[in-house]
Every structure is written in C-alpha cells, then in structure tokens.
XYZ file of C-alpha atoms in Angstrom:
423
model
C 0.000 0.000 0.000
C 1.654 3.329 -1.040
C 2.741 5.857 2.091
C 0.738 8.899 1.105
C 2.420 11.143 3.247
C 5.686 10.839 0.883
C 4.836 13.138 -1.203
C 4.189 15.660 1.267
C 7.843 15.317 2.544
C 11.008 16.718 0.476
C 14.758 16.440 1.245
C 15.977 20.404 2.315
C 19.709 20.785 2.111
C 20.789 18.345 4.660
C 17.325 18.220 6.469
C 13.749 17.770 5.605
C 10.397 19.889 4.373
C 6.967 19.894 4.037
C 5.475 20.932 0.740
C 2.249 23.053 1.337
C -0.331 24.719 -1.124
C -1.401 28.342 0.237
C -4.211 30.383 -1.315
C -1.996 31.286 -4.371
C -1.888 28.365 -7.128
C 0.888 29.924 -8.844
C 3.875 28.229 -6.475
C 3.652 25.969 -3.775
C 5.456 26.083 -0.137
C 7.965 24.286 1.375
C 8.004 24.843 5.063
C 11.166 23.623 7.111
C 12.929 24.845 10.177
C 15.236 28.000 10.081
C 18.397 26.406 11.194
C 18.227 23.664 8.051
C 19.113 26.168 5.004
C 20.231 29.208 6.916
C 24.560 29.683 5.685
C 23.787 27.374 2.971
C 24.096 28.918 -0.123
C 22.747 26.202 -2.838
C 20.017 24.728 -1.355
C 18.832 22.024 -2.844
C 14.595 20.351 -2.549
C 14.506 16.749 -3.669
C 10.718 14.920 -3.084
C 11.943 11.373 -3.203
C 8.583 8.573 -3.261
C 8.161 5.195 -4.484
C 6.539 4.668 -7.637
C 3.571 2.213 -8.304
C 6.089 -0.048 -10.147
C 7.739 0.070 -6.869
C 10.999 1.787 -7.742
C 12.528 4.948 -6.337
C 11.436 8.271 -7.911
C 14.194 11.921 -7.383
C 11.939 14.878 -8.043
C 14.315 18.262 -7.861
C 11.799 21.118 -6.775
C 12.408 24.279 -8.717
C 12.993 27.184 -5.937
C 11.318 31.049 -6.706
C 13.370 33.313 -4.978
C 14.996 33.824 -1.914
C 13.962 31.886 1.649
C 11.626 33.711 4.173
C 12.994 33.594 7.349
C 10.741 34.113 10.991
C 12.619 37.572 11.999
C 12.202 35.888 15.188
C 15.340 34.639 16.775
C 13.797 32.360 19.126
C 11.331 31.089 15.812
C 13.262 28.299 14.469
C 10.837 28.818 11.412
C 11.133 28.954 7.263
C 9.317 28.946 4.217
C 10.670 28.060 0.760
C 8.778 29.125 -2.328
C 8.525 26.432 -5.361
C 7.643 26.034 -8.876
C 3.712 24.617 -8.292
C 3.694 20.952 -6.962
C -0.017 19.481 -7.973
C -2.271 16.969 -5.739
C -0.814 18.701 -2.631
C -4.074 20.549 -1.531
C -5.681 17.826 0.161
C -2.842 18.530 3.233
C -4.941 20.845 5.760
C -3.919 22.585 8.580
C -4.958 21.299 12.128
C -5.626 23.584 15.445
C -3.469 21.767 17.762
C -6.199 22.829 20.697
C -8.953 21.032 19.270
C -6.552 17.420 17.359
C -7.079 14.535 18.622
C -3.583 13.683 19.815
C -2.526 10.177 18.537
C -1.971 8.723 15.529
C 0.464 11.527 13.956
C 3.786 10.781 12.389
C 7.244 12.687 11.592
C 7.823 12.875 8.027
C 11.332 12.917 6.993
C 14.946 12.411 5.291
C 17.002 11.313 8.162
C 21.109 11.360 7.790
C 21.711 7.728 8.649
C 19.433 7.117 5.272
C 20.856 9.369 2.871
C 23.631 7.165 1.521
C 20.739 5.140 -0.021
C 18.377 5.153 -2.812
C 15.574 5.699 -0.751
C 16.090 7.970 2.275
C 12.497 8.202 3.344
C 10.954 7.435 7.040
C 8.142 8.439 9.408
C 7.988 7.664 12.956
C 4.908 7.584 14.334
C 4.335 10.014 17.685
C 1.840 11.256 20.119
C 1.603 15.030 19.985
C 2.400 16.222 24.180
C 2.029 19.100 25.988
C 3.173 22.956 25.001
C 6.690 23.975 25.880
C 7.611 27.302 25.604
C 7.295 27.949 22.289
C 7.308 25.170 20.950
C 4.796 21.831 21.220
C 6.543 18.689 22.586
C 5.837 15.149 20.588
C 6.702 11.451 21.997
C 7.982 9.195 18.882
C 6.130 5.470 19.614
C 9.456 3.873 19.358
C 12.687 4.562 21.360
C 14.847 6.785 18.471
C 18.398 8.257 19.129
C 19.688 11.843 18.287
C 21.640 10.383 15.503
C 18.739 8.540 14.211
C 16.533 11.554 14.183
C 19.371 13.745 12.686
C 18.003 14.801 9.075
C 14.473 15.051 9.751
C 14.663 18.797 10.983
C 12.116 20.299 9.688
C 10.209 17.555 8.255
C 5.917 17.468 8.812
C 3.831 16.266 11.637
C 1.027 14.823 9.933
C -1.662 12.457 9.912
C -4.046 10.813 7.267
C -7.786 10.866 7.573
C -10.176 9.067 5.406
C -10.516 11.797 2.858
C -7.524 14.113 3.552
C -4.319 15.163 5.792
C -3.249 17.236 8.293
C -0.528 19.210 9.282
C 0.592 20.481 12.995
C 3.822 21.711 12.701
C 7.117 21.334 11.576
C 9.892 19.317 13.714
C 12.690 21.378 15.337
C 14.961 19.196 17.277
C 14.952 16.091 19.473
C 13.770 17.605 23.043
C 16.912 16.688 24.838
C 20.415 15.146 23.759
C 21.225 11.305 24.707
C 22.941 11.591 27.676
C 20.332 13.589 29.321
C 17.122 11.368 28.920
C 15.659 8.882 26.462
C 12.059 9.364 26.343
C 12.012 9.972 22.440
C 10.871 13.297 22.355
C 10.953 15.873 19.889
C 9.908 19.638 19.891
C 8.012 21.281 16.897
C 7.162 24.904 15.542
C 3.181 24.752 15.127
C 1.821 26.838 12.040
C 1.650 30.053 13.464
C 5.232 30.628 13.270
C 4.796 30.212 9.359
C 1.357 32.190 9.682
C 3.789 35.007 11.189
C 6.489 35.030 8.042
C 3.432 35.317 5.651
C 2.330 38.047 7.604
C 5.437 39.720 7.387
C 5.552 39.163 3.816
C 2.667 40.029 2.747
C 3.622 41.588 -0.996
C 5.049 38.028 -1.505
C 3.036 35.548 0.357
C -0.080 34.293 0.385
C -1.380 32.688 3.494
C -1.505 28.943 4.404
C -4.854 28.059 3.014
C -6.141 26.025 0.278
C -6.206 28.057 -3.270
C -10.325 26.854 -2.957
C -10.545 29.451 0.402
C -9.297 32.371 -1.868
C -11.421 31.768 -4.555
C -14.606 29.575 -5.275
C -13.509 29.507 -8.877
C -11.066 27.326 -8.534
C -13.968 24.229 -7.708
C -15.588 25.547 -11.162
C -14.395 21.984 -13.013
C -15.371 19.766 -9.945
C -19.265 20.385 -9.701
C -22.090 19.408 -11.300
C -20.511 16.217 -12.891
C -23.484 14.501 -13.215
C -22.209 11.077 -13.226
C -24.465 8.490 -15.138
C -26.462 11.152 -17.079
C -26.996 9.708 -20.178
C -28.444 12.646 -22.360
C -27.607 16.361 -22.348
C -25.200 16.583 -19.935
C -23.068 19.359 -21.393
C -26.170 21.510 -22.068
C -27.151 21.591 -18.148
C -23.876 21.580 -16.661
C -23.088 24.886 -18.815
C -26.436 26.437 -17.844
C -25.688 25.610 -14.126
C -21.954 26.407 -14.010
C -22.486 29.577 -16.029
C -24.899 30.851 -12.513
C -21.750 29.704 -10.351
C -19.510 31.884 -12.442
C -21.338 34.700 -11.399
C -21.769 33.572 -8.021
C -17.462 33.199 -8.058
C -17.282 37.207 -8.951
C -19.445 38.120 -5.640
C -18.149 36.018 -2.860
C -15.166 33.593 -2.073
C -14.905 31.252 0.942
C -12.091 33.185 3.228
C -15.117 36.122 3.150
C -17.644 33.455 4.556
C -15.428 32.044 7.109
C -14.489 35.570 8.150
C -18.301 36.651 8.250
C -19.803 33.657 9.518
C -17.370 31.399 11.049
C -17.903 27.514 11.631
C -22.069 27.409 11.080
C -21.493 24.804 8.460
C -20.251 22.081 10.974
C -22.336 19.741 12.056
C -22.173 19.187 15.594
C -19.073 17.666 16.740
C -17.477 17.783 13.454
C -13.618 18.924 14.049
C -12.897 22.803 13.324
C -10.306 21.740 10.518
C -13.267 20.516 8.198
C -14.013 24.018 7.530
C -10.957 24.035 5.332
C -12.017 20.993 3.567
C -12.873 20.830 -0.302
C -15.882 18.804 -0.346
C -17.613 21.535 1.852
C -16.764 24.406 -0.439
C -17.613 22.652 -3.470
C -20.794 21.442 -1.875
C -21.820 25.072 -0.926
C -21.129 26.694 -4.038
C -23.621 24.094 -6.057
C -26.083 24.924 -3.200
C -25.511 28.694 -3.588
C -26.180 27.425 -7.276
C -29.204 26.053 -7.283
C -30.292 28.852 -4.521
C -29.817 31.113 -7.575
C -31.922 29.030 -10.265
C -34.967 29.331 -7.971
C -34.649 32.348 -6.445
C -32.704 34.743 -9.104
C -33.346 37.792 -6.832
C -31.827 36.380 -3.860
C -28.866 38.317 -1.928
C -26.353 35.774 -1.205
C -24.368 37.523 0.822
C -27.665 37.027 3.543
C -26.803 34.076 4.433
C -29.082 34.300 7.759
C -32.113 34.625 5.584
C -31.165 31.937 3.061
C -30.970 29.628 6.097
C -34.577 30.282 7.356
C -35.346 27.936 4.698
C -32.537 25.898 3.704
C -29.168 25.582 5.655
C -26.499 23.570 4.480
C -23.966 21.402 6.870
C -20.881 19.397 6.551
C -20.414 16.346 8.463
C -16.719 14.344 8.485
C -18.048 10.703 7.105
C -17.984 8.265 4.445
C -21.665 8.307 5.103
C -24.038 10.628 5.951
C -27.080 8.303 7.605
C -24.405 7.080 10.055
C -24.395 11.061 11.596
C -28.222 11.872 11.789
C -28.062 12.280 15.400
C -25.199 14.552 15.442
C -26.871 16.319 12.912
C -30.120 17.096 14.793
C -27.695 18.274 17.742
C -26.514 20.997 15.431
C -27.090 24.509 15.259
C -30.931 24.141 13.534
C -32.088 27.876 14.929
C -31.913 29.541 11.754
C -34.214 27.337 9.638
C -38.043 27.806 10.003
C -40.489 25.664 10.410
C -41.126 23.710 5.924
C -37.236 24.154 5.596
C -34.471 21.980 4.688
C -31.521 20.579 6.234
C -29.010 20.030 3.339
C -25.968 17.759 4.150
C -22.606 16.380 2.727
C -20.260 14.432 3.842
C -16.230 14.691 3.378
C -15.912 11.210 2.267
C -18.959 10.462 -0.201
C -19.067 11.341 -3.663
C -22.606 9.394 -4.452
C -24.424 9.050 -1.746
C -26.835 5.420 -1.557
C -29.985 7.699 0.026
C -30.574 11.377 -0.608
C -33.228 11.707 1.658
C -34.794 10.535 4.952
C -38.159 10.608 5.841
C -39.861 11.770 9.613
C -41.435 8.428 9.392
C -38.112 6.730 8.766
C -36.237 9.358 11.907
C -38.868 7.772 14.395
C -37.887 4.173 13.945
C -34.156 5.101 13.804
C -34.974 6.662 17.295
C -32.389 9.347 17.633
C -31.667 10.202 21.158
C -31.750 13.898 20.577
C -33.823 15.380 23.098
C -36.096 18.259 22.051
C -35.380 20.035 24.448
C -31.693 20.052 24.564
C -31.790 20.557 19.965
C -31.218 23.872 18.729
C -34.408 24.953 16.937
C -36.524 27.570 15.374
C -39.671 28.824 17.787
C -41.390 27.804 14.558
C -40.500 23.974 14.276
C -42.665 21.584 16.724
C -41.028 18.503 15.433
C -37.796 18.573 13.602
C -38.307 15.549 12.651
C -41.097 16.154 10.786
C -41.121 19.976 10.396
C -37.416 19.928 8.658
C -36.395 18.104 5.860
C -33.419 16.407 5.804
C -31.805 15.627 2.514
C -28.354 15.099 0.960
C -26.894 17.729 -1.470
C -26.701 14.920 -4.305
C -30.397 14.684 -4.358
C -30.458 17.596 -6.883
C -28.214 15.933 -9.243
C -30.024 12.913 -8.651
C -33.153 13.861 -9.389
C -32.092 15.065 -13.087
C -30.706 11.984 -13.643
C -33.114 9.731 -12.758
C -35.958 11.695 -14.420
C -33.938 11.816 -17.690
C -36.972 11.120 -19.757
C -37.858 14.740 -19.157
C -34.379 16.023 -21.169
C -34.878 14.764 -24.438
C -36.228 18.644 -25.624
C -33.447 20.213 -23.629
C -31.381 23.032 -25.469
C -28.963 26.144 -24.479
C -32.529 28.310 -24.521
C -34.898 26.373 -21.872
C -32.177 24.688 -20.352
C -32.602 27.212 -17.170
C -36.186 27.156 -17.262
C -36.672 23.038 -17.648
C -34.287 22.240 -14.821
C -35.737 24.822 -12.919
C -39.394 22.881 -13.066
C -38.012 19.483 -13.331
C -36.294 20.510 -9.614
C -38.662 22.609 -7.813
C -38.646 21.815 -4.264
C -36.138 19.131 -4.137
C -34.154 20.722 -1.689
C-alpha cells in the first residue's frame, strides 16, 4: 500500500520539508525549520517517493526566490517558495487545541538514510504538551539523536479518510542522549509560518487552500453529473455559467471571516471548515439557490438559512451522523425548511433523503429540548427536511426522460421545473 504522506515530505539541504499549497496556485510552499538552510548557499529540494512499479522516484523542486525567514530569533521557522507541486491541496492545517492527539507521524529524510536510494521514514508520535514555544511530541518507538538527525524540519502529519493534516514542523529532538531517552521531539506549530506570511505580505499568500481564496477554482469539480446519459453538457453549462457569477461576488475566506464555523455539524472537528468537499458542496447549493430564487442576496446568508441551511459532516456516510446532525445549530431554519448535508468522504451518496417516518424508527436520542431549533418547528423531525446535497443531481438523472427537448434556450427554465422543491 503506497505511504501517502511521501509526497508531502522533500529532502531540504541536509534536512527535511513539508510541501504546502497556500491560497496562491501559482507556487507551492515548502516549510522547514530556520536552522536547516540558513549559511547554505545552494540549497537544494529533492521529493523522493516510491513509484507504483515500486521503484525509487528523485523529483528536484524548482525554488522562486529567496527563503523567508521568521525575523524571530527564538522562531526556528522557514518557508521556501517552489515552482507549483499538484495533488498537494488535500494537506490541511490542524488547530493543535482542538486534534485529537494520537496517531500523527514525523515525516522525513534522516542522515543515517541518505547514503541510499531511498532515504524516506516516518515515525509515528503522540503530539504532548506545550513547551515554551514550541509543542513537545513522543515518537512510539525509542529513536536516538543520531537517528533523528536529518528530519529537521520535516511534517507532523496524519491521514484521515478523505484528507491530511498538518501540525507543525519538527525542530529538534527535546533533549540530547545523555540527558534522557524518552524519544521526544519539539516542533514549531503553524503560526510561526502564519507570522512570516504576515510579514511578507507583498510576496506571500497565506496557508490556506487556493479553494478558500477563490470559489472559482472548484468551477471543473461540480455538477458532474455522473451516469447522465443525455444532455449533460447543455445543463452543466447552464448551471456552471450561474456559479460563475456567483465566483465574482463572494469567495470562501469572506464566509469564514463573516460567519465562522455554522457549516459544521455538531461535533465535526474545526479543521473541516478548510475541507474541499464543503466548499464545493456550498457553491452548487448557492447554485441552485440562484436558479430558484434569481433575486436572492447571497451575501444574507441568515435569511437563506430560514429555509434551507447547508452542513458538513466528516463521514464516508451521511445516515451514520443523523443524530449529530439534529444536535446541530438548527435555529436559523423555520419551520417547511431543509436541512441540506454532505459528507467529506462520499461522492454518491446510496440515500438522498430521509423521511420523519423513517427518523422515528431510527430513534435518535436527541432530546427536544436540549436541539437547537426555530420557535417555529414543533417537530424537527417532521417539520425539517433532511436531505443530501446529491439529491439535486439525482433527481435530473433519474428523471432523464424529461431532457430529451433540452437546449442552451430552456435549459434554465426546464431544470428549474423538473427541480422545484427538491431541496
């Protein structure tokens, strides 16, 4: 099975990196520790992974420009700017107050490996307590200083089911060998990196997704209408062409700055905010928002809500989370409205919708008096709808029949009727 968290990892001079996509798609970051390229003068960025055939693969990284250094002294801190690295985006950025601790692994080249073809390792670690400034991290296996020697600024990261995440970058082992041999390393978190972006603004972008800085981005990823036999291209244009126009008004950094975390369903780790499927989920619902309601202000999100609110829930699938779903935030949506859910890990969903009848024999233990609802709704249940995002998509496909008279000139109009009321 291949190591995904390779290709994350590059050889730095004679230490390690972690390659990074911020908000600008034009280059790619490599973040590393200060003390690995500072009074080197050629530094060199190798990502080294095995191939599917199984054999060794040196990829040089093509540097842009100079190396941004923390101005911090006590910030052992760096980021490296590189000719664009693709499939790297899926690498998030974790809040190390909110992580769940275990399970994370240091990603890197270390020096005893180097004379080989393959130089890559990760040691698995639990991430410890704060210390100074730094954030102390116990490697599962007892490791030496000369065994850890190399992987100086290499990533903490872990794998979920449907992406990765980054804490921090590894500084040094916490104490030398003859002091104590509890396998412990200290590493920078992200805000040291957040702090050289902010100090270089003209030339940095920050440490987000390029999705967060602009919904266009997603623009080849929705409405792919899988399985649609007939007309595809005709309403895919029609619909895409309303979340062009949507792109020019809005991105997602504005709606996390304006409205925070009220996508999450309840539960759901703060991280998932960052996460693609959410973003591409929300602009086909701010989509098909549009084709009903042309008029609407989408920048009100608060009244949008009173009769639809989309979530995001981290699963594979979404029936397994109805109960932390009804213990979300459900205040803003009024009493005939829709709950609209997707899921990080599902891209066609078995169910698109569930029933009241079909809540009350799952018997949710979400007491009505401890759920978050309108003054309007009597029985969430029953008073809310509860469907997936796909069901829109869905419900084109399966009524296909309807499509046959489908052109560039009633496209809008057809879909519009063919949907009404499906979410």
């Amino acid at each position: 099975m291949t190591d995904s968290l390779q290709f994350f990892t590059v050889k730095v001079a004679d230490g390690s990196g972690c390659l990074f996509q911020p908000i600008d798609s034009e280059y790619s970051y490599v973040l590393t520790a200060k003390h690995v390229i500072e009074g080197v003068d050629n530094i060199e960025i190798v990502r080294q992974y095995i191939k599917e055939n199984g054999l060794p693969e040196n990829e040089n990284l093509e540097i842009v420009g100079k190396p941004f250094l923390n101005s911090d002294s006590n910030k052992d801190a760096a980021i490296i700017k590189v000719k664009k690295v693709d499939n790297i985006d899926g690498l998030l950025r974790a809040d190390l107050d909110l992580i769940e601790k275990h399970n994370w692994y240091l990603c890197g080249h270390p020096a005893t490996r180097t004379n080989g073809s393959f130089s890559y390792r990760k040691n698995k670690l639990k991430i410890e307590n704060p210390v100074k400034l730094y954030i102390e991290a116990e490697i599962e296996k007892a490791v030496t200083h000369s065994e850890i020697v190399g992987q100086s600024g290499g990533g903490i990261i872990k794998s979920e089911n449907s992406f990765f995440l980054l804490a921090g970058i590894q500084k040094k082992m916490a104490v030398e060998d003859d002091v104590e041999s509890l396998s412990r390393i200290h590493f920078a978190p992200l805000s040291f990196f957040d702090e050289i972006v902010e100090e270089n603004k003209e030339t940095l972008s920050p440490l987000f997704p390029p999705y967060i800085g602009k919904f266009n981005v997603l623009l080849q990823e929705i409405f792919l209408f899988p399985n649609l036999l007939i007309k595809q291209k005709t309403i895919r244009e029609m619909l895409v062409s309303i979340s062009e126009n949507i792109c020019q008004g809005t991105n997602p950094d504005k709606i996390i700055k304006e409205y925070g975390r009220i996508f999450l369903v309840s539960g759901t780790p703060d991280h998932i905010i960052y996460h693609k499927s959410l973003w591409k989920s929300l602009l086909e619902f701010l989509t098909i928002i549009k084709l009903y309601e042309e008029t609407t202000d989408l920048d009100d999100l608060a009244s949008i809500h009173k009769r639809r609110k989309m979530l995001i829930v981290d699963t594979d699938n979404w029936t397994k989370k109805l109960e932390e779903i009804y213990r979300s935030d459900l205040s803003e949506i009024e009493k005939g409205g829709s709950i609209v859910i997707c899921a990080t890990d599902e891209s066609e969903p078995s169910k698109t919708e569930i029933s009241g009848d079909e809540l009350v024999i799952l018997d949710i233990s979400a007491p009505l008096e401890k759920m978050s609802i309108s003054n309007t709704v009597e029985d969430p249940f029953k008073d809310l709808k509860l469907v997936n995002i796909f069901k829109f998509q869905h419900h084109i496909i399966n009524n296909v029949q309807h499509l046959k008279d489908i052109n560039s000139v009633n496209s809008k109009t057809t879909i519009k009727e063919l949907t009404d009321g499906i979410i």
